[in-house]
Amino acid sequence: MMHYHGTPITPRAVLETLAGENFCISYADPRDLKVCLKIGQSLMLDNGAFSAKTRGIPFDPEGFYEWLDPILGHPHWGVVPDVIDGTETQQRELVKSWPYPKSLGVPVWHLGLSLDYLCELVDDWGKVCLGSSGEYWNVGSQKWQSRMDETFNHLSKVFGRLPWTHGMRMLGQGLERWPLSSADSTNLAVNHKSMTECAYCIAKRIDSENPTTQWSLRPVQENLCF
């Protein structure tokens, strides 16, 4: 699994010890962009919709594209704009707005949306970000786990070999049962000052945690499913 460490990471001297890591830079707070472009292996360029939702401010997709345009290119990739807690119609409209090659972007499927829409995105893009919102906001909760099981059951049945899935806010699930291809979180950025481990040590520990690459169908609690 590729591990993307969320930013900003302060102080700057700590960030600079993390050369060679993969970083997640959000449009909502891109203060570490210049440094991470210099020292990072690759960048996940997040659209900032989640931060806008939690702050109660409007999400600005056009502003995101203006910010993204001069920096988007392999090996970096952008998160296609999405609507937190939005309908599938709203999601489709934003996905259509993506102006770059599909190889440079990954759309978001929120766990509360239909599995048919998930397969539609995979068919069209090859990769998909898994977003936790609505009743599945709490990553790791029993309801969330059940929905993740249902999701991977469905992907396995439809595609056989699983597509690339990126877990948003899911680095903490690095040793869990879901075969994520990549994931991000702000665990390091938020917690390194309060832990006895140095930031570099935390990053290396997280980087060493990889889920299985295989999936076996699991029973799902019916009362937690759609």
mmCIF file with all atom_site columns, C-alpha atoms in Angstrom:
data_model
loop_
_atom_site.group_PDB
_atom_site.id
_atom_site.type_symbol
_atom_site.label_atom_id
_atom_site.label_alt_id
_atom_site.label_comp_id
_atom_site.label_asym_id
_atom_site.label_entity_id
_atom_site.label_seq_id
_atom_site.pdbx_PDB_ins_code
_atom_site.Cartn_x
_atom_site.Cartn_y
_atom_site.Cartn_z
_atom_site.occupancy
_atom_site.B_iso_or_equiv
_atom_site.pdbx_formal_charge
_atom_site.auth_seq_id
_atom_site.auth_comp_id
_atom_site.auth_asym_id
_atom_site.auth_atom_id
_atom_site.pdbx_PDB_model_num
ATOM 1   C CA . MET A 1 1   ? 0.000   0.000   0.000   1.00 0.00 ? 1   MET A CA 1
ATOM 2   C CA . MET A 1 2   ? 1.202   3.501   -0.813  1.00 0.00 ? 2   MET A CA 1
ATOM 3   C CA . HIS A 1 3   ? 1.093   5.730   2.250   1.00 0.00 ? 3   HIS A CA 1
ATOM 4   C CA . TYR A 1 4   ? 0.281   9.429   1.840   1.00 0.00 ? 4   TYR A CA 1
ATOM 5   C CA . HIS A 1 5   ? 0.985   11.557  4.905   1.00 0.00 ? 5   HIS A CA 1
ATOM 6   C CA . GLY A 1 6   ? -1.293  14.551  5.294   1.00 0.00 ? 6   GLY A CA 1
ATOM 7   C CA . THR A 1 7   ? 0.011   18.078  5.711   1.00 0.00 ? 7   THR A CA 1
ATOM 8   C CA . PRO A 1 8   ? 0.690   20.678  7.016   1.00 0.00 ? 8   PRO A CA 1
ATOM 9   C CA . ILE A 1 9   ? 3.415   19.186  9.181   1.00 0.00 ? 9   ILE A CA 1
ATOM 10  C CA . THR A 1 10  ? 4.991   21.661  11.576  1.00 0.00 ? 10  THR A CA 1
ATOM 11  C CA . PRO A 1 11  ? 7.548   22.872  12.362  1.00 0.00 ? 11  PRO A CA 1
ATOM 12  C CA . ARG A 1 12  ? 9.203   23.001  8.937   1.00 0.00 ? 12  ARG A CA 1
ATOM 13  C CA . ALA A 1 13  ? 12.341  21.318  10.279  1.00 0.00 ? 13  ALA A CA 1
ATOM 14  C CA . VAL A 1 14  ? 10.255  18.229  11.109  1.00 0.00 ? 14  VAL A CA 1
ATOM 15  C CA . LEU A 1 15  ? 8.759   18.124  7.626   1.00 0.00 ? 15  LEU A CA 1
ATOM 16  C CA . GLU A 1 16  ? 12.208  18.234  6.105   1.00 0.00 ? 16  GLU A CA 1
ATOM 17  C CA . THR A 1 17  ? 13.188  15.037  7.988   1.00 0.00 ? 17  THR A CA 1
ATOM 18  C CA . LEU A 1 18  ? 10.532  13.205  5.954   1.00 0.00 ? 18  LEU A CA 1
ATOM 19  C CA . ALA A 1 19  ? 12.260  13.423  2.585   1.00 0.00 ? 19  ALA A CA 1
ATOM 20  C CA . GLY A 1 20  ? 11.283  10.512  0.370   1.00 0.00 ? 20  GLY A CA 1
ATOM 21  C CA . GLU A 1 21  ? 7.779   10.113  1.781   1.00 0.00 ? 21  GLU A CA 1
ATOM 22  C CA . ASN A 1 22  ? 4.531   10.455  -0.169  1.00 0.00 ? 22  ASN A CA 1
ATOM 23  C CA . PHE A 1 23  ? 2.468   13.457  0.913   1.00 0.00 ? 23  PHE A CA 1
ATOM 24  C CA . CYS A 1 24  ? -1.137  14.603  0.711   1.00 0.00 ? 24  CYS A CA 1
ATOM 25  C CA . ILE A 1 25  ? -1.472  18.331  0.047   1.00 0.00 ? 25  ILE A CA 1
ATOM 26  C CA . SER A 1 26  ? -4.924  19.852  0.365   1.00 0.00 ? 26  SER A CA 1
ATOM 27  C CA . TYR A 1 27  ? -6.159  22.827  -1.614  1.00 0.00 ? 27  TYR A CA 1
ATOM 28  C CA . ALA A 1 28  ? -7.678  23.930  1.697   1.00 0.00 ? 28  ALA A CA 1
ATOM 29  C CA . ASP A 1 29  ? -4.195  24.430  3.240   1.00 0.00 ? 29  ASP A CA 1
ATOM 30  C CA . PRO A 1 30  ? -1.322  24.099  0.755   1.00 0.00 ? 30  PRO A CA 1
ATOM 31  C CA . ARG A 1 31  ? 1.361   25.830  2.807   1.00 0.00 ? 31  ARG A CA 1
ATOM 32  C CA . ASP A 1 32  ? 3.749   22.822  2.530   1.00 0.00 ? 32  ASP A CA 1
ATOM 33  C CA . LEU A 1 33  ? 3.369   22.415  -1.242  1.00 0.00 ? 33  LEU A CA 1
ATOM 34  C CA . LYS A 1 34  ? 6.723   23.883  -2.291  1.00 0.00 ? 34  LYS A CA 1
ATOM 35  C CA . VAL A 1 35  ? 8.728   21.813  0.172   1.00 0.00 ? 35  VAL A CA 1
ATOM 36  C CA . CYS A 1 36  ? 6.824   18.598  -0.551  1.00 0.00 ? 36  CYS A CA 1
ATOM 37  C CA . LEU A 1 37  ? 7.298   19.029  -4.307  1.00 0.00 ? 37  LEU A CA 1
ATOM 38  C CA . LYS A 1 38  ? 11.024  19.157  -3.588  1.00 0.00 ? 38  LYS A CA 1
ATOM 39  C CA . ILE A 1 39  ? 11.377  16.300  -1.081  1.00 0.00 ? 39  ILE A CA 1
ATOM 40  C CA . GLY A 1 40  ? 8.377   14.010  -1.696  1.00 0.00 ? 40  GLY A CA 1
ATOM 41  C CA . GLN A 1 41  ? 8.253   10.883  -3.839  1.00 0.00 ? 41  GLN A CA 1
ATOM 42  C CA . SER A 1 42  ? 4.774   11.776  -5.044  1.00 0.00 ? 42  SER A CA 1
ATOM 43  C CA . LEU A 1 43  ? 1.916   14.025  -4.024  1.00 0.00 ? 43  LEU A CA 1
ATOM 44  C CA . MET A 1 44  ? -1.788  13.374  -3.676  1.00 0.00 ? 44  MET A CA 1
ATOM 45  C CA . LEU A 1 45  ? -3.391  16.745  -4.410  1.00 0.00 ? 45  LEU A CA 1
ATOM 46  C CA . ASP A 1 46  ? -6.663  16.793  -2.504  1.00 0.00 ? 46  ASP A CA 1
ATOM 47  C CA . ASN A 1 47  ? -9.528  19.027  -3.596  1.00 0.00 ? 47  ASN A CA 1
ATOM 48  C CA . GLY A 1 48  ? -10.282 20.207  -0.046  1.00 0.00 ? 48  GLY A CA 1
ATOM 49  C CA . ALA A 1 49  ? -14.011 19.370  -0.135  1.00 0.00 ? 49  ALA A CA 1
ATOM 50  C CA . PHE A 1 50  ? -13.793 17.524  3.185   1.00 0.00 ? 50  PHE A CA 1
ATOM 51  C CA . SER A 1 51  ? -12.116 20.481  4.890   1.00 0.00 ? 51  SER A CA 1
ATOM 52  C CA . ALA A 1 52  ? -14.673 22.874  3.412   1.00 0.00 ? 52  ALA A CA 1
ATOM 53  C CA . LYS A 1 53  ? -17.488 20.701  4.763   1.00 0.00 ? 53  LYS A CA 1
ATOM 54  C CA . THR A 1 54  ? -16.045 20.483  8.266   1.00 0.00 ? 54  THR A CA 1
ATOM 55  C CA . ARG A 1 55  ? -15.420 24.247  8.330   1.00 0.00 ? 55  ARG A CA 1
ATOM 56  C CA . GLY A 1 56  ? -18.882 25.080  7.026   1.00 0.00 ? 56  GLY A CA 1
ATOM 57  C CA . ILE A 1 57  ? -17.617 27.000  3.983   1.00 0.00 ? 57  ILE A CA 1
ATOM 58  C CA . PRO A 1 58  ? -18.482 26.540  0.280   1.00 0.00 ? 58  PRO A CA 1
ATOM 59  C CA . PHE A 1 59  ? -16.274 24.254  -1.805  1.00 0.00 ? 59  PHE A CA 1
ATOM 60  C CA . ASP A 1 60  ? -14.722 26.046  -4.793  1.00 0.00 ? 60  ASP A CA 1
ATOM 61  C CA . PRO A 1 61  ? -13.978 23.569  -7.621  1.00 0.00 ? 61  PRO A CA 1
ATOM 62  C CA . GLU A 1 62  ? -12.897 26.295  -10.064 1.00 0.00 ? 62  GLU A CA 1
ATOM 63  C CA . GLY A 1 63  ? -10.415 27.656  -7.544  1.00 0.00 ? 63  GLY A CA 1
ATOM 64  C CA . PHE A 1 64  ? -9.130  24.123  -7.034  1.00 0.00 ? 64  PHE A CA 1
ATOM 65  C CA . TYR A 1 65  ? -8.488  23.706  -10.767 1.00 0.00 ? 65  TYR A CA 1
ATOM 66  C CA . GLU A 1 66  ? -6.658  27.041  -10.943 1.00 0.00 ? 66  GLU A CA 1
ATOM 67  C CA . TRP A 1 67  ? -4.417  25.893  -8.084  1.00 0.00 ? 67  TRP A CA 1
ATOM 68  C CA . LEU A 1 68  ? -3.946  22.419  -9.529  1.00 0.00 ? 68  LEU A CA 1
ATOM 69  C CA . ASP A 1 69  ? -3.171  23.343  -13.120 1.00 0.00 ? 69  ASP A CA 1
ATOM 70  C CA . PRO A 1 70  ? 0.497   24.383  -12.818 1.00 0.00 ? 70  PRO A CA 1
ATOM 71  C CA . ILE A 1 71  ? 1.521   21.486  -10.571 1.00 0.00 ? 71  ILE A CA 1
ATOM 72  C CA . LEU A 1 72  ? -0.427  18.462  -11.834 1.00 0.00 ? 72  LEU A CA 1
ATOM 73  C CA . GLY A 1 73  ? 1.685   15.840  -13.593 1.00 0.00 ? 73  GLY A CA 1
ATOM 74  C CA . HIS A 1 74  ? 3.034   12.334  -13.011 1.00 0.00 ? 74  HIS A CA 1
ATOM 75  C CA . PRO A 1 75  ? 3.810   10.994  -10.436 1.00 0.00 ? 75  PRO A CA 1
ATOM 76  C CA . HIS A 1 76  ? 1.447   13.425  -8.719  1.00 0.00 ? 76  HIS A CA 1
ATOM 77  C CA . TRP A 1 77  ? -2.324  13.017  -8.990  1.00 0.00 ? 77  TRP A CA 1
ATOM 78  C CA . GLY A 1 78  ? -5.414  14.966  -8.041  1.00 0.00 ? 78  GLY A CA 1
ATOM 79  C CA . VAL A 1 79  ? -8.632  14.037  -6.269  1.00 0.00 ? 79  VAL A CA 1
ATOM 80  C CA . VAL A 1 80  ? -11.516 14.752  -8.646  1.00 0.00 ? 80  VAL A CA 1
ATOM 81  C CA . PRO A 1 81  ? -13.935 17.274  -7.052  1.00 0.00 ? 81  PRO A CA 1
ATOM 82  C CA . ASP A 1 82  ? -16.788 15.722  -5.090  1.00 0.00 ? 82  ASP A CA 1
ATOM 83  C CA . VAL A 1 83  ? -19.709 16.756  -2.890  1.00 0.00 ? 83  VAL A CA 1
ATOM 84  C CA . ILE A 1 84  ? -19.563 15.531  0.701   1.00 0.00 ? 84  ILE A CA 1
ATOM 85  C CA . ASP A 1 85  ? -22.966 13.955  1.463   1.00 0.00 ? 85  ASP A CA 1
ATOM 86  C CA . GLY A 1 86  ? -24.071 14.833  -2.084  1.00 0.00 ? 86  GLY A CA 1
ATOM 87  C CA . THR A 1 87  ? -26.277 12.841  -4.437  1.00 0.00 ? 87  THR A CA 1
ATOM 88  C CA . GLU A 1 88  ? -24.983 10.711  -7.288  1.00 0.00 ? 88  GLU A CA 1
ATOM 89  C CA . THR A 1 89  ? -26.299 13.325  -9.729  1.00 0.00 ? 89  THR A CA 1
ATOM 90  C CA . GLN A 1 90  ? -24.199 15.991  -8.020  1.00 0.00 ? 90  GLN A CA 1
ATOM 91  C CA . GLN A 1 91  ? -21.144 13.728  -8.017  1.00 0.00 ? 91  GLN A CA 1
ATOM 92  C CA . ARG A 1 92  ? -21.529 12.927  -11.721 1.00 0.00 ? 92  ARG A CA 1
ATOM 93  C CA . GLU A 1 93  ? -21.689 16.614  -12.632 1.00 0.00 ? 93  GLU A CA 1
ATOM 94  C CA . LEU A 1 94  ? -18.438 17.362  -10.814 1.00 0.00 ? 94  LEU A CA 1
ATOM 95  C CA . VAL A 1 95  ? -16.713 14.277  -12.228 1.00 0.00 ? 95  VAL A CA 1
ATOM 96  C CA . LYS A 1 96  ? -17.611 15.509  -15.737 1.00 0.00 ? 96  LYS A CA 1
ATOM 97  C CA . SER A 1 97  ? -15.847 18.792  -14.967 1.00 0.00 ? 97  SER A CA 1
ATOM 98  C CA . TRP A 1 98  ? -12.402 17.138  -14.687 1.00 0.00 ? 98  TRP A CA 1
ATOM 99  C CA . PRO A 1 99  ? -10.367 18.828  -17.473 1.00 0.00 ? 99  PRO A CA 1
ATOM 100 C CA . TYR A 1 100 ? -7.250  16.655  -17.377 1.00 0.00 ? 100 TYR A CA 1
ATOM 101 C CA . PRO A 1 101 ? -6.371  13.110  -18.514 1.00 0.00 ? 101 PRO A CA 1
ATOM 102 C CA . LYS A 1 102 ? -8.030  10.472  -16.351 1.00 0.00 ? 102 LYS A CA 1
ATOM 103 C CA . SER A 1 103 ? -4.613  9.034   -15.560 1.00 0.00 ? 103 SER A CA 1
ATOM 104 C CA . LEU A 1 104 ? -3.952  12.183  -13.491 1.00 0.00 ? 104 LEU A CA 1
ATOM 105 C CA . GLY A 1 105 ? -7.107  12.048  -11.371 1.00 0.00 ? 105 GLY A CA 1
ATOM 106 C CA . VAL A 1 106 ? -9.052  9.706   -9.131  1.00 0.00 ? 106 VAL A CA 1
ATOM 107 C CA . PRO A 1 107 ? -12.793 10.211  -8.466  1.00 0.00 ? 107 PRO A CA 1
ATOM 108 C CA . VAL A 1 108 ? -14.373 9.740   -5.045  1.00 0.00 ? 108 VAL A CA 1
ATOM 109 C CA . TRP A 1 109 ? -17.055 7.196   -4.215  1.00 0.00 ? 109 TRP A CA 1
ATOM 110 C CA . HIS A 1 110 ? -18.667 7.855   -0.845  1.00 0.00 ? 110 HIS A CA 1
ATOM 111 C CA . LEU A 1 111 ? -19.678 4.803   1.147   1.00 0.00 ? 111 LEU A CA 1
ATOM 112 C CA . GLY A 1 112 ? -23.269 6.010   1.348   1.00 0.00 ? 112 GLY A CA 1
ATOM 113 C CA . LEU A 1 113 ? -23.722 5.935   -2.427  1.00 0.00 ? 113 LEU A CA 1
ATOM 114 C CA . SER A 1 114 ? -24.832 2.935   -4.487  1.00 0.00 ? 114 SER A CA 1
ATOM 115 C CA . LEU A 1 115 ? -22.530 0.082   -5.361  1.00 0.00 ? 115 LEU A CA 1
ATOM 116 C CA . ASP A 1 116 ? -23.655 0.432   -8.977  1.00 0.00 ? 116 ASP A CA 1
ATOM 117 C CA . TYR A 1 117 ? -22.191 3.943   -9.018  1.00 0.00 ? 117 TYR A CA 1
ATOM 118 C CA . LEU A 1 118 ? -18.955 2.594   -7.533  1.00 0.00 ? 118 LEU A CA 1
ATOM 119 C CA . CYS A 1 119 ? -18.655 0.104   -10.412 1.00 0.00 ? 119 CYS A CA 1
ATOM 120 C CA . GLU A 1 120 ? -19.482 2.849   -12.907 1.00 0.00 ? 120 GLU A CA 1
ATOM 121 C CA . LEU A 1 121 ? -16.530 4.898   -11.631 1.00 0.00 ? 121 LEU A CA 1
ATOM 122 C CA . VAL A 1 122 ? -14.189 1.913   -11.668 1.00 0.00 ? 122 VAL A CA 1
ATOM 123 C CA . ASP A 1 123 ? -15.208 1.015   -15.230 1.00 0.00 ? 123 ASP A CA 1
ATOM 124 C CA . ASP A 1 124 ? -14.594 4.570   -16.388 1.00 0.00 ? 124 ASP A CA 1
ATOM 125 C CA . TRP A 1 125 ? -11.499 5.524   -14.392 1.00 0.00 ? 125 TRP A CA 1
ATOM 126 C CA . GLY A 1 126 ? -9.823  2.296   -13.256 1.00 0.00 ? 126 GLY A CA 1
ATOM 127 C CA . LYS A 1 127 ? -9.156  3.748   -9.806  1.00 0.00 ? 127 LYS A CA 1
ATOM 128 C CA . VAL A 1 128 ? -11.409 5.135   -7.107  1.00 0.00 ? 128 VAL A CA 1
ATOM 129 C CA . CYS A 1 129 ? -11.081 6.915   -3.763  1.00 0.00 ? 129 CYS A CA 1
ATOM 130 C CA . LEU A 1 130 ? -13.262 5.568   -0.957  1.00 0.00 ? 130 LEU A CA 1
ATOM 131 C CA . GLY A 1 131 ? -14.696 8.404   1.112   1.00 0.00 ? 131 GLY A CA 1
ATOM 132 C CA . SER A 1 132 ? -16.354 8.082   4.519   1.00 0.00 ? 132 SER A CA 1
ATOM 133 C CA . SER A 1 133 ? -19.270 10.446  4.988   1.00 0.00 ? 133 SER A CA 1
ATOM 134 C CA . GLY A 1 134 ? -22.863 10.560  6.205   1.00 0.00 ? 134 GLY A CA 1
ATOM 135 C CA . GLU A 1 135 ? -23.668 7.592   8.434   1.00 0.00 ? 135 GLU A CA 1
ATOM 136 C CA . TYR A 1 136 ? -20.220 6.154   7.579   1.00 0.00 ? 136 TYR A CA 1
ATOM 137 C CA . TRP A 1 137 ? -18.323 9.275   8.679   1.00 0.00 ? 137 TRP A CA 1
ATOM 138 C CA . ASN A 1 138 ? -16.658 7.475   11.591  1.00 0.00 ? 138 ASN A CA 1
ATOM 139 C CA . VAL A 1 139 ? -13.811 5.451   10.092  1.00 0.00 ? 139 VAL A CA 1
ATOM 140 C CA . GLY A 1 140 ? -13.434 2.162   11.938  1.00 0.00 ? 140 GLY A CA 1
ATOM 141 C CA . SER A 1 141 ? -16.922 2.049   13.464  1.00 0.00 ? 141 SER A CA 1
ATOM 142 C CA . GLN A 1 142 ? -18.898 -1.197  13.260  1.00 0.00 ? 142 GLN A CA 1
ATOM 143 C CA . LYS A 1 143 ? -21.272 0.272   10.682  1.00 0.00 ? 143 LYS A CA 1
ATOM 144 C CA . TRP A 1 144 ? -18.318 1.538   8.646   1.00 0.00 ? 144 TRP A CA 1
ATOM 145 C CA . GLN A 1 145 ? -16.614 -1.869  8.771   1.00 0.00 ? 145 GLN A CA 1
ATOM 146 C CA . SER A 1 146 ? -19.758 -3.606  7.591   1.00 0.00 ? 146 SER A CA 1
ATOM 147 C CA . ARG A 1 147 ? -20.105 -1.222  4.648   1.00 0.00 ? 147 ARG A CA 1
ATOM 148 C CA . MET A 1 148 ? -16.449 -1.711  3.719   1.00 0.00 ? 148 MET A CA 1
ATOM 149 C CA . ASP A 1 149 ? -16.965 -5.479  3.768   1.00 0.00 ? 149 ASP A CA 1
ATOM 150 C CA . GLU A 1 150 ? -19.995 -5.082  1.530   1.00 0.00 ? 150 GLU A CA 1
ATOM 151 C CA . THR A 1 151 ? -18.012 -2.827  -0.799  1.00 0.00 ? 151 THR A CA 1
ATOM 152 C CA . PHE A 1 152 ? -15.129 -5.256  -1.263  1.00 0.00 ? 152 PHE A CA 1
ATOM 153 C CA . ASN A 1 153 ? -17.498 -8.203  -1.579  1.00 0.00 ? 153 ASN A CA 1
ATOM 154 C CA . HIS A 1 154 ? -19.163 -6.404  -4.471  1.00 0.00 ? 154 HIS A CA 1
ATOM 155 C CA . LEU A 1 155 ? -15.920 -5.347  -6.153  1.00 0.00 ? 155 LEU A CA 1
ATOM 156 C CA . SER A 1 156 ? -14.616 -8.891  -5.923  1.00 0.00 ? 156 SER A CA 1
ATOM 157 C CA . LYS A 1 157 ? -17.769 -10.364 -7.434  1.00 0.00 ? 157 LYS A CA 1
ATOM 158 C CA . VAL A 1 158 ? -17.940 -7.862  -10.282 1.00 0.00 ? 158 VAL A CA 1
ATOM 159 C CA . PHE A 1 159 ? -14.281 -7.474  -11.244 1.00 0.00 ? 159 PHE A CA 1
ATOM 160 C CA . GLY A 1 160 ? -12.532 -10.576 -9.936  1.00 0.00 ? 160 GLY A CA 1
ATOM 161 C CA . ARG A 1 161 ? -9.179  -8.884  -9.489  1.00 0.00 ? 161 ARG A CA 1
ATOM 162 C CA . LEU A 1 162 ? -9.748  -5.846  -7.351  1.00 0.00 ? 162 LEU A CA 1
ATOM 163 C CA . PRO A 1 163 ? -9.266  -2.366  -8.842  1.00 0.00 ? 163 PRO A CA 1
ATOM 164 C CA . TRP A 1 164 ? -7.032  0.279   -7.314  1.00 0.00 ? 164 TRP A CA 1
ATOM 165 C CA . THR A 1 165 ? -8.767  1.685   -4.244  1.00 0.00 ? 165 THR A CA 1
ATOM 166 C CA . HIS A 1 166 ? -7.515  4.639   -2.236  1.00 0.00 ? 166 HIS A CA 1
ATOM 167 C CA . GLY A 1 167 ? -8.744  4.939   1.338   1.00 0.00 ? 167 GLY A CA 1
ATOM 168 C CA . MET A 1 168 ? -9.327  8.544   2.345   1.00 0.00 ? 168 MET A CA 1
ATOM 169 C CA . ARG A 1 169 ? -8.493  9.049   6.038   1.00 0.00 ? 169 ARG A CA 1
ATOM 170 C CA . MET A 1 170 ? -7.629  5.333   6.208   1.00 0.00 ? 170 MET A CA 1
ATOM 171 C CA . LEU A 1 171 ? -3.898  5.018   6.951   1.00 0.00 ? 171 LEU A CA 1
ATOM 172 C CA . GLY A 1 172 ? -4.930  3.644   10.331  1.00 0.00 ? 172 GLY A CA 1
ATOM 173 C CA . GLN A 1 173 ? -6.393  0.637   8.528   1.00 0.00 ? 173 GLN A CA 1
ATOM 174 C CA . GLY A 1 174 ? -3.002  -0.368  7.131   1.00 0.00 ? 174 GLY A CA 1
ATOM 175 C CA . LEU A 1 175 ? -3.059  -3.716  8.931   1.00 0.00 ? 175 LEU A CA 1
ATOM 176 C CA . GLU A 1 176 ? -6.787  -4.365  8.580   1.00 0.00 ? 176 GLU A CA 1
ATOM 177 C CA . ARG A 1 177 ? -8.519  -6.776  6.221   1.00 0.00 ? 177 ARG A CA 1
ATOM 178 C CA . TRP A 1 178 ? -9.367  -4.421  3.359   1.00 0.00 ? 178 TRP A CA 1
ATOM 179 C CA . PRO A 1 179 ? -6.881  -4.632  0.459   1.00 0.00 ? 179 PRO A CA 1
ATOM 180 C CA . LEU A 1 180 ? -6.428  -0.923  -0.137  1.00 0.00 ? 180 LEU A CA 1
ATOM 181 C CA . SER A 1 181 ? -3.906  0.078   -2.786  1.00 0.00 ? 181 SER A CA 1
ATOM 182 C CA . SER A 1 182 ? -3.145  3.425   -1.144  1.00 0.00 ? 182 SER A CA 1
ATOM 183 C CA . ALA A 1 183 ? -4.416  5.558   1.716   1.00 0.00 ? 183 ALA A CA 1
ATOM 184 C CA . ASP A 1 184 ? -3.923  8.899   3.401   1.00 0.00 ? 184 ASP A CA 1
ATOM 185 C CA . SER A 1 185 ? -4.440  10.464  6.809   1.00 0.00 ? 185 SER A CA 1
ATOM 186 C CA . THR A 1 186 ? -3.210  13.324  8.971   1.00 0.00 ? 186 THR A CA 1
ATOM 187 C CA . ASN A 1 187 ? -2.224  10.981  11.832  1.00 0.00 ? 187 ASN A CA 1
ATOM 188 C CA . LEU A 1 188 ? 1.422   12.017  11.720  1.00 0.00 ? 188 LEU A CA 1
ATOM 189 C CA . ALA A 1 189 ? 0.739   15.737  11.297  1.00 0.00 ? 189 ALA A CA 1
ATOM 190 C CA . VAL A 1 190 ? -1.755  15.846  14.156  1.00 0.00 ? 190 VAL A CA 1
ATOM 191 C CA . ASN A 1 191 ? -0.063  13.555  16.674  1.00 0.00 ? 191 ASN A CA 1
ATOM 192 C CA . HIS A 1 192 ? 3.729   13.710  16.299  1.00 0.00 ? 192 HIS A CA 1
ATOM 193 C CA . LYS A 1 193 ? 4.156   16.483  18.879  1.00 0.00 ? 193 LYS A CA 1
ATOM 194 C CA . SER A 1 194 ? 2.351   14.523  21.574  1.00 0.00 ? 194 SER A CA 1
ATOM 195 C CA . MET A 1 195 ? 4.119   11.190  20.994  1.00 0.00 ? 195 MET A CA 1
ATOM 196 C CA . THR A 1 196 ? 7.484   9.975   22.184  1.00 0.00 ? 196 THR A CA 1
ATOM 197 C CA . GLU A 1 197 ? 8.361   8.793   18.669  1.00 0.00 ? 197 GLU A CA 1
ATOM 198 C CA . CYS A 1 198 ? 9.923   11.260  16.260  1.00 0.00 ? 198 CYS A CA 1
ATOM 199 C CA . ALA A 1 199 ? 7.943   12.140  13.131  1.00 0.00 ? 199 ALA A CA 1
ATOM 200 C CA . TYR A 1 200 ? 10.364  10.171  10.963  1.00 0.00 ? 200 TYR A CA 1
ATOM 201 C CA . CYS A 1 201 ? 9.912   7.105   13.207  1.00 0.00 ? 201 CYS A CA 1
ATOM 202 C CA . ILE A 1 202 ? 6.112   7.421   13.047  1.00 0.00 ? 202 ILE A CA 1
ATOM 203 C CA . ALA A 1 203 ? 6.216   7.661   9.249   1.00 0.00 ? 203 ALA A CA 1
ATOM 204 C CA . LYS A 1 204 ? 8.413   4.585   8.915   1.00 0.00 ? 204 LYS A CA 1
ATOM 205 C CA . ARG A 1 205 ? 6.188   2.595   11.283  1.00 0.00 ? 205 ARG A CA 1
ATOM 206 C CA . ILE A 1 206 ? 3.081   3.531   9.329   1.00 0.00 ? 206 ILE A CA 1
ATOM 207 C CA . ASP A 1 207 ? 4.829   2.823   6.025   1.00 0.00 ? 207 ASP A CA 1
ATOM 208 C CA . SER A 1 208 ? 5.614   -0.704  7.190   1.00 0.00 ? 208 SER A CA 1
ATOM 209 C CA . GLU A 1 209 ? 1.923   -1.535  7.734   1.00 0.00 ? 209 GLU A CA 1
ATOM 210 C CA . ASN A 1 210 ? 0.394   -3.157  4.680   1.00 0.00 ? 210 ASN A CA 1
ATOM 211 C CA . PRO A 1 211 ? -2.969  -4.873  4.278   1.00 0.00 ? 211 PRO A CA 1
ATOM 212 C CA . THR A 1 212 ? -3.433  -8.113  2.391   1.00 0.00 ? 212 THR A CA 1
ATOM 213 C CA . THR A 1 213 ? -3.659  -7.981  -1.403  1.00 0.00 ? 213 THR A CA 1
ATOM 214 C CA . GLN A 1 214 ? -6.375  -10.657 -1.473  1.00 0.00 ? 214 GLN A CA 1
ATOM 215 C CA . TRP A 1 215 ? -10.033 -10.562 -0.491  1.00 0.00 ? 215 TRP A CA 1
ATOM 216 C CA . SER A 1 216 ? -12.259 -13.402 0.682   1.00 0.00 ? 216 SER A CA 1
ATOM 217 C CA . LEU A 1 217 ? -16.011 -12.836 0.664   1.00 0.00 ? 217 LEU A CA 1
ATOM 218 C CA . ARG A 1 218 ? -17.311 -12.013 4.119   1.00 0.00 ? 218 ARG A CA 1
ATOM 219 C CA . PRO A 1 219 ? -20.781 -12.146 5.654   1.00 0.00 ? 219 PRO A CA 1
ATOM 220 C CA . VAL A 1 220 ? -22.361 -8.732  6.116   1.00 0.00 ? 220 VAL A CA 1
ATOM 221 C CA . GLN A 1 221 ? -24.869 -7.821  8.819   1.00 0.00 ? 221 GLN A CA 1
ATOM 222 C CA . GLU A 1 222 ? -28.108 -7.211  6.955   1.00 0.00 ? 222 GLU A CA 1
ATOM 223 C CA . ASN A 1 223 ? -29.350 -4.529  9.325   1.00 0.00 ? 223 ASN A CA 1
ATOM 224 C CA . LEU A 1 224 ? -26.330 -2.393  8.491   1.00 0.00 ? 224 LEU A CA 1
ATOM 225 C CA . CYS A 1 225 ? -26.681 -2.636  4.724   1.00 0.00 ? 225 CYS A CA 1
ATOM 226 C CA . PHE A 1 226 ? -28.671 -0.687  2.226   1.00 0.00 ? 226 PHE A CA 1
#
